[in-house]
Structures are given as C-alpha cells and as structure tokens.
Amino acid sequence: MRSDLEAAAHSARGFMPHEEGIGLYETALRITGPDPIVEVGTYCGKSTIYLGAAAIEIGSVVFTVDHHRGSEEMQQGWEHHDPEVVDPETGRIDSLPELRRNLEQAGLEHVVVPVVGESQTVARHWAGRISMLFIDGGHGSDPAHADYEEWTPKVAGGGFLAIHDVFQDPADGGRPPYEIYSRAIEEGGFEQFSSIGSLRILRLPI
Ligand code: SAH
Ligand code: MG
C-alpha cells in the first residue's frame, strides 16, 4: 500500500487496526469484474482509506454508506463515545465533516463516494451488483441482521464479503457480527476466504 495512504489511514480516527485494514486492502486488490466496492459504516473513514487505496490500484470506486449519527454504542454515555465527533450546535454526533477532511487530505475524493443515509434505505434502492461488501455498521442485533439481509444478496458471484468485529468467544465482544458471519456461511452460500483479528473475509463462488 502506498506509504502516504498508509500514513493517512494511521492518523484517521476510527476502529480499524492496521493489520485488519491491510486485510481489506489486499482483499480488494483481488477483485475481478467491474462492480464497485461498498462499505457499510464509514465513521471518519479510517477503513475507507484502505479500501480507497486498493480502488486506485484496480481502477474501482468505493461507495461508503453512513448516516453519520453514530451507532447506539457510540452515543453519549456509551463505550465508544467520542466527544470530539459531536456537532457543538446540536449536540448530536456528526462524523461527516471529519470524513470529508480525511478523504481530502488522503487525496481519495475521486475514488470514494460518501453516501449519507440510513443503510437499509440505501440498500433497498441500490440496484447494482457489488464486487466487495464490507459490513461495519450498527452492531446491535436489528441493524446488523438488516445489513446482512439487505446488502449481501447484491454481492456478485466471485465477490467478497468482509465483516468486522466478529468474535467467536462472546467474552471478546457482541454477538450480532458473529451471527451474520455464520448466516453468510450457512444460508448465504459464502465460503471462508481469510481471517485477520476480528475481520472475517468470505467469498461467493462464481
Ligand atoms: N468502518 C469504520 C467504523 C464504522 S463505526 C472504521 O473502521 O473506521 C459504525 C458506523 O456505522 C457509525 O459511524 C454509525 O453512524 C454507522 N451506522 C450505524 N447504524 C447505521 C445505520 N442503520 N445506517 C447507517 N449508518 C449506520
Ligand atoms: Mg468495526
């Protein structure tokens, strides 16, 4: 990965360990076919930078979907709250300004298209195929299963599905990402491709 983009990813606020980001990047490099990359759950764009770096190399684009109002676990008083990502006028989370700054500084505005909205609404109106889908949105049961149900049928044959924060042992973290990972294998026809930290990468046979 280009060192300037690696540095940009490193300095971006977010929840993506470097080795796992490299896992996203290396998977995206193996995409074949014309369909775009879709990320569900952008936040400030840390993971997006790894995907964008690969998109430049393979001539693809990344659509990254987020309402930018934060997940349940990111609201005030919760474990992942960051007061620096709050709109001072409204008191609500707004990660869009920082995302835009990060994409501009990384020089990725020509390959990353932020889609600002509720994931399920965007999915319902998303008609095209996807070459690589990365699910890292709401980790509660309802949003995680909705993301699985609405987005995964759009992955093209031979395409990839990456899911973040998958923990086999309940002691290490919440269940819904693990549950949708299991569903993708049991009902979705996906096969294991690779695994780095809490990142699981699956592939749909052609
Ligand atoms: N992928 C990012 C982290 C994403 S954090 C990184 O690695 O840096 C999860 C994001 O999902 C939050 O920004 C939150 O706003 C978004 N989110 C949660 N539920 C959502 C929903 N239903 N629709 C759209 N975005 C959602
Ligand atoms: Mg995550």
Tab-separated table of C-alpha atoms and ligand atoms in Angstrom:
chain	number	residue	atom	x	y	z
A	1	MET	CA	0.000	0.000	0.000
A	2	ARG	CA	1.230	3.491	-0.849
A	3	SER	CA	3.038	4.949	2.158
A	4	ASP	CA	1.201	8.295	2.048
A	5	LEU	CA	-2.141	6.464	2.226
A	6	GLU	CA	-0.851	4.212	4.983
A	7	ALA	CA	0.064	7.341	6.948
A	8	ALA	CA	-3.364	8.870	6.268
A	9	ALA	CA	-5.095	5.718	7.492
A	10	HIS	CA	-2.875	5.618	10.535
A	11	SER	CA	-3.770	9.158	11.599
A	12	ALA	CA	-7.531	8.872	10.944
A	13	ARG	CA	-9.839	8.478	13.927
A	14	GLY	CA	-11.561	5.102	13.995
A	15	PHE	CA	-11.736	1.466	14.937
A	16	MET	CA	-9.684	-0.355	12.341
A	17	PRO	CA	-6.356	-1.908	13.439
A	18	HIS	CA	-3.696	-1.553	10.758
A	19	GLU	CA	-3.289	-5.292	10.004
A	20	GLU	CA	-7.032	-5.610	9.508
A	21	GLY	CA	-7.056	-2.556	7.252
A	22	ILE	CA	-4.303	-4.170	5.205
A	23	GLY	CA	-6.506	-7.267	5.054
A	24	LEU	CA	-9.269	-5.153	3.486
A	25	TYR	CA	-6.783	-3.579	1.087
A	26	GLU	CA	-5.301	-6.896	-0.014
A	27	THR	CA	-8.717	-8.467	-0.492
A	28	ALA	CA	-9.878	-5.548	-2.631
A	29	LEU	CA	-6.792	-5.965	-4.829
A	30	ARG	CA	-8.110	-9.431	-5.748
A	31	ILE	CA	-11.424	-8.146	-7.039
A	32	THR	CA	-12.198	-9.191	-10.564
A	33	GLY	CA	-15.006	-7.623	-12.543
A	34	PRO	CA	-16.400	-4.121	-12.899
A	35	ASP	CA	-18.679	-3.754	-9.880
A	36	PRO	CA	-17.897	-1.224	-7.130
A	37	ILE	CA	-16.834	-1.745	-3.529
A	38	VAL	CA	-19.469	-0.910	-0.892
A	39	GLU	CA	-18.692	-0.176	2.742
A	40	VAL	CA	-21.492	-0.024	5.316
A	41	GLY	CA	-20.324	2.055	8.305
A	42	THR	CA	-17.878	4.809	7.380
A	43	TYR	CA	-17.457	6.842	10.589
A	44	CYS	CA	-14.415	9.064	9.882
A	45	GLY	CA	-13.175	6.926	7.020
A	46	LYS	CA	-10.280	5.001	8.532
A	47	SER	CA	-11.244	1.685	6.928
A	48	THR	CA	-12.363	3.612	3.845
A	49	ILE	CA	-8.800	4.775	3.222
A	50	TYR	CA	-7.572	1.159	2.950
A	51	LEU	CA	-10.357	0.322	0.509
A	52	GLY	CA	-9.780	3.566	-1.421
A	53	ALA	CA	-6.063	2.773	-1.736
A	54	ALA	CA	-6.949	-0.519	-3.423
A	55	ALA	CA	-9.633	1.146	-5.577
A	56	ILE	CA	-6.974	3.439	-7.066
A	57	GLU	CA	-4.806	0.452	-7.983
A	58	ILE	CA	-7.556	-1.630	-9.558
A	59	GLY	CA	-9.482	1.241	-11.157
A	60	SER	CA	-12.569	0.771	-8.982
A	61	VAL	CA	-14.578	3.037	-6.675
A	62	VAL	CA	-15.815	2.793	-3.099
A	63	PHE	CA	-19.325	3.802	-2.064
A	64	THR	CA	-19.349	4.207	1.700
A	65	VAL	CA	-22.684	4.388	3.497
A	66	ASP	CA	-23.339	6.008	6.879
A	67	HIS	CA	-25.924	8.349	8.383
A	68	HIS	CA	-23.003	9.804	10.386
A	69	ARG	CA	-25.121	9.978	13.542
A	70	GLY	CA	-23.222	7.180	15.274
A	71	SER	CA	-24.258	3.698	16.316
A	72	GLU	CA	-26.060	3.037	19.572
A	73	GLU	CA	-22.777	2.118	21.270
A	74	MET	CA	-21.260	5.484	20.191
A	75	GLN	CA	-23.870	7.744	21.788
A	76	GLN	CA	-23.059	9.824	24.861
A	77	GLY	CA	-22.523	7.673	27.933
A	78	TRP	CA	-21.673	4.559	25.904
A	79	GLU	CA	-18.390	2.729	25.478
A	80	HIS	CA	-17.380	4.110	22.067
A	81	HIS	CA	-18.482	7.728	22.503
A	82	ASP	CA	-16.031	10.364	21.271
A	83	PRO	CA	-16.987	13.911	22.270
A	84	GLU	CA	-14.776	15.308	19.501
A	85	VAL	CA	-17.153	13.963	16.881
A	86	VAL	CA	-20.152	15.894	18.175
A	87	ASP	CA	-21.725	18.895	16.414
A	88	PRO	CA	-21.329	21.674	19.044
A	89	GLU	CA	-24.534	23.394	17.891
A	90	THR	CA	-26.856	20.433	18.074
A	91	GLY	CA	-25.040	18.126	20.486
A	92	ARG	CA	-25.524	15.247	18.038
A	93	ILE	CA	-22.799	13.053	16.603
A	94	ASP	CA	-21.717	14.162	13.130
A	95	SER	CA	-18.751	12.291	11.672
A	96	LEU	CA	-19.262	13.643	8.137
A	97	PRO	CA	-17.043	16.763	8.415
A	98	GLU	CA	-14.102	14.703	9.628
A	99	LEU	CA	-14.691	12.096	6.928
A	100	ARG	CA	-14.572	14.807	4.257
A	101	ARG	CA	-11.352	16.237	5.676
A	102	ASN	CA	-9.757	12.777	5.823
A	103	LEU	CA	-10.702	11.940	2.229
A	104	GLU	CA	-9.461	15.302	1.021
A	105	GLN	CA	-6.162	15.002	2.878
A	106	ALA	CA	-5.656	11.456	1.635
A	107	GLY	CA	-6.419	12.538	-1.940
A	108	LEU	CA	-9.200	9.972	-2.270
A	109	GLU	CA	-12.145	12.162	-3.254
A	110	HIS	CA	-12.073	10.825	-6.842
A	111	VAL	CA	-12.440	7.172	-5.795
A	112	VAL	CA	-14.561	7.359	-2.623
A	113	VAL	CA	-18.217	8.384	-2.805
A	114	PRO	CA	-19.786	9.012	0.610
A	115	VAL	CA	-23.466	8.088	0.730
A	116	VAL	CA	-25.120	9.820	3.682
A	117	GLY	CA	-28.179	7.996	4.896
A	118	GLU	CA	-29.726	5.089	6.708
A	119	SER	CA	-28.107	1.876	5.499
A	120	GLN	CA	-31.333	-0.067	4.998
A	121	THR	CA	-32.921	2.751	2.981
A	122	VAL	CA	-29.904	3.000	0.696
A	123	ALA	CA	-29.778	-0.788	0.315
A	124	ARG	CA	-33.426	-1.042	-0.647
A	125	HIS	CA	-32.855	1.323	-3.568
A	126	TRP	CA	-29.439	0.014	-4.539
A	127	ALA	CA	-29.976	-1.852	-7.791
A	128	GLY	CA	-26.434	-2.800	-8.853
A	129	ARG	CA	-24.055	-5.632	-8.027
A	130	ILE	CA	-21.164	-5.282	-5.586
A	131	SER	CA	-17.665	-6.736	-6.011
A	132	MET	CA	-16.722	-6.391	-2.347
A	133	LEU	CA	-19.077	-5.603	0.529
A	134	PHE	CA	-17.659	-4.568	3.901
A	135	ILE	CA	-20.165	-4.601	6.766
A	136	ASP	CA	-19.106	-2.498	9.774
A	137	GLY	CA	-22.257	-0.501	10.592
A	138	GLY	CA	-24.522	-0.805	13.616
A	139	HIS	CA	-23.530	-3.775	15.762
A	140	GLY	CA	-26.881	-4.180	17.549
A	141	SER	CA	-28.977	-7.177	16.554
A	142	ASP	CA	-31.505	-5.290	14.390
A	143	PRO	CA	-29.081	-3.159	12.347
A	144	ALA	CA	-26.542	-5.970	11.868
A	145	HIS	CA	-29.115	-8.507	10.669
A	146	ALA	CA	-30.829	-5.863	8.498
A	147	ASP	CA	-27.484	-5.028	6.872
A	148	TYR	CA	-26.900	-8.715	6.238
A	149	GLU	CA	-30.350	-9.262	4.747
A	150	GLU	CA	-30.486	-6.120	2.610
A	151	TRP	CA	-26.914	-5.937	1.306
A	152	THR	CA	-25.429	-9.428	0.925
A	153	PRO	CA	-27.775	-10.566	-1.905
A	154	LYS	CA	-26.152	-7.844	-4.035
A	155	VAL	CA	-22.658	-9.364	-3.913
A	156	ALA	CA	-21.690	-10.586	-7.380
A	157	GLY	CA	-20.539	-14.164	-7.992
A	158	GLY	CA	-16.824	-14.357	-7.186
A	159	GLY	CA	-17.225	-11.289	-4.956
A	160	PHE	CA	-16.121	-10.753	-1.377
A	161	LEU	CA	-17.972	-10.165	1.873
A	162	ALA	CA	-15.946	-8.747	4.766
A	163	ILE	CA	-17.437	-8.428	8.234
A	164	HIS	CA	-15.759	-6.580	11.087
A	165	ASP	CA	-15.841	-7.225	14.855
A	166	VAL	CA	-16.574	-10.932	14.563
A	167	PHE	CA	-15.777	-12.655	17.855
A	168	GLN	CA	-16.096	-16.399	18.232
A	169	ASP	CA	-15.944	-16.101	22.029
A	170	PRO	CA	-18.798	-13.991	23.493
A	171	ALA	CA	-16.357	-12.766	26.160
A	172	ASP	CA	-14.496	-10.800	23.476
A	173	GLY	CA	-17.406	-8.822	22.075
A	174	GLY	CA	-21.024	-8.564	20.946
A	175	ARG	CA	-22.793	-11.357	19.082
A	176	PRO	CA	-24.525	-9.819	16.056
A	177	PRO	CA	-21.462	-9.563	13.783
A	178	TYR	CA	-20.669	-13.202	14.567
A	179	GLU	CA	-24.285	-14.175	13.926
A	180	ILE	CA	-24.373	-12.582	10.481
A	181	TYR	CA	-20.992	-14.115	9.646
A	182	SER	CA	-22.499	-17.525	10.489
A	183	ARG	CA	-25.597	-16.770	8.412
A	184	ALA	CA	-23.471	-15.833	5.408
A	185	ILE	CA	-21.889	-19.292	5.501
A	186	GLU	CA	-24.972	-21.300	6.471
A	187	GLU	CA	-27.611	-19.577	4.340
A	188	GLY	CA	-25.812	-17.162	2.049
A	189	GLY	CA	-23.576	-19.607	0.179
A	190	PHE	CA	-20.393	-17.748	1.149
A	191	GLU	CA	-17.111	-19.580	1.732
A	192	GLN	CA	-14.278	-18.707	4.109
A	193	PHE	CA	-11.538	-16.747	2.425
A	194	SER	CA	-9.372	-15.273	5.180
A	195	SER	CA	-9.358	-14.009	8.732
A	196	ILE	CA	-7.294	-11.283	10.425
A	197	GLY	CA	-8.056	-10.260	14.014
A	198	SER	CA	-11.806	-9.713	14.190
A	199	LEU	CA	-12.057	-9.285	10.422
A	200	ARG	CA	-13.614	-12.210	8.532
A	201	ILE	CA	-13.474	-12.347	4.782
A	202	LEU	CA	-15.767	-14.611	2.801
A	203	ARG	CA	-16.151	-15.194	-0.903
A	204	LEU	CA	-19.153	-16.104	-3.000
A	205	PRO	CA	-18.381	-18.861	-5.503
A	206	ILE	CA	-18.763	-17.809	-9.145
B	1	SAH	N1	-15.661	1.340	9.368
B	1	SAH	C1	-15.311	2.411	10.292
B	1	SAH	C2	-16.072	2.349	11.607
B	1	SAH	C3	-17.558	2.364	11.475
B	1	SAH	S1	-18.333	2.637	13.036
B	1	SAH	C4	-13.812	2.319	10.613
B	1	SAH	O1	-13.267	1.217	10.578
B	1	SAH	O2	-13.198	3.334	10.883
B	1	SAH	C5	-20.006	2.270	12.666
B	1	SAH	C6	-20.708	3.348	11.844
B	1	SAH	O3	-21.963	2.814	11.442
B	1	SAH	C7	-21.036	4.639	12.617
B	1	SAH	O4	-20.390	5.740	12.020
B	1	SAH	C8	-22.569	4.771	12.533
B	1	SAH	O5	-23.031	6.079	12.293
B	1	SAH	C9	-22.902	3.867	11.364
B	1	SAH	N2	-24.245	3.295	11.427
B	1	SAH	C10	-24.769	2.545	12.425
B	1	SAH	N3	-26.017	2.154	12.120
B	1	SAH	C11	-26.302	2.672	10.891
B	1	SAH	C12	-27.428	2.628	10.026
B	1	SAH	N4	-28.534	1.958	10.372
B	1	SAH	N5	-27.375	3.286	8.853
B	1	SAH	C13	-26.253	3.979	8.504
B	1	SAH	N6	-25.150	4.039	9.261
B	1	SAH	C14	-25.167	3.400	10.441
B	2	MG	MG	-15.574	-2.180	13.354
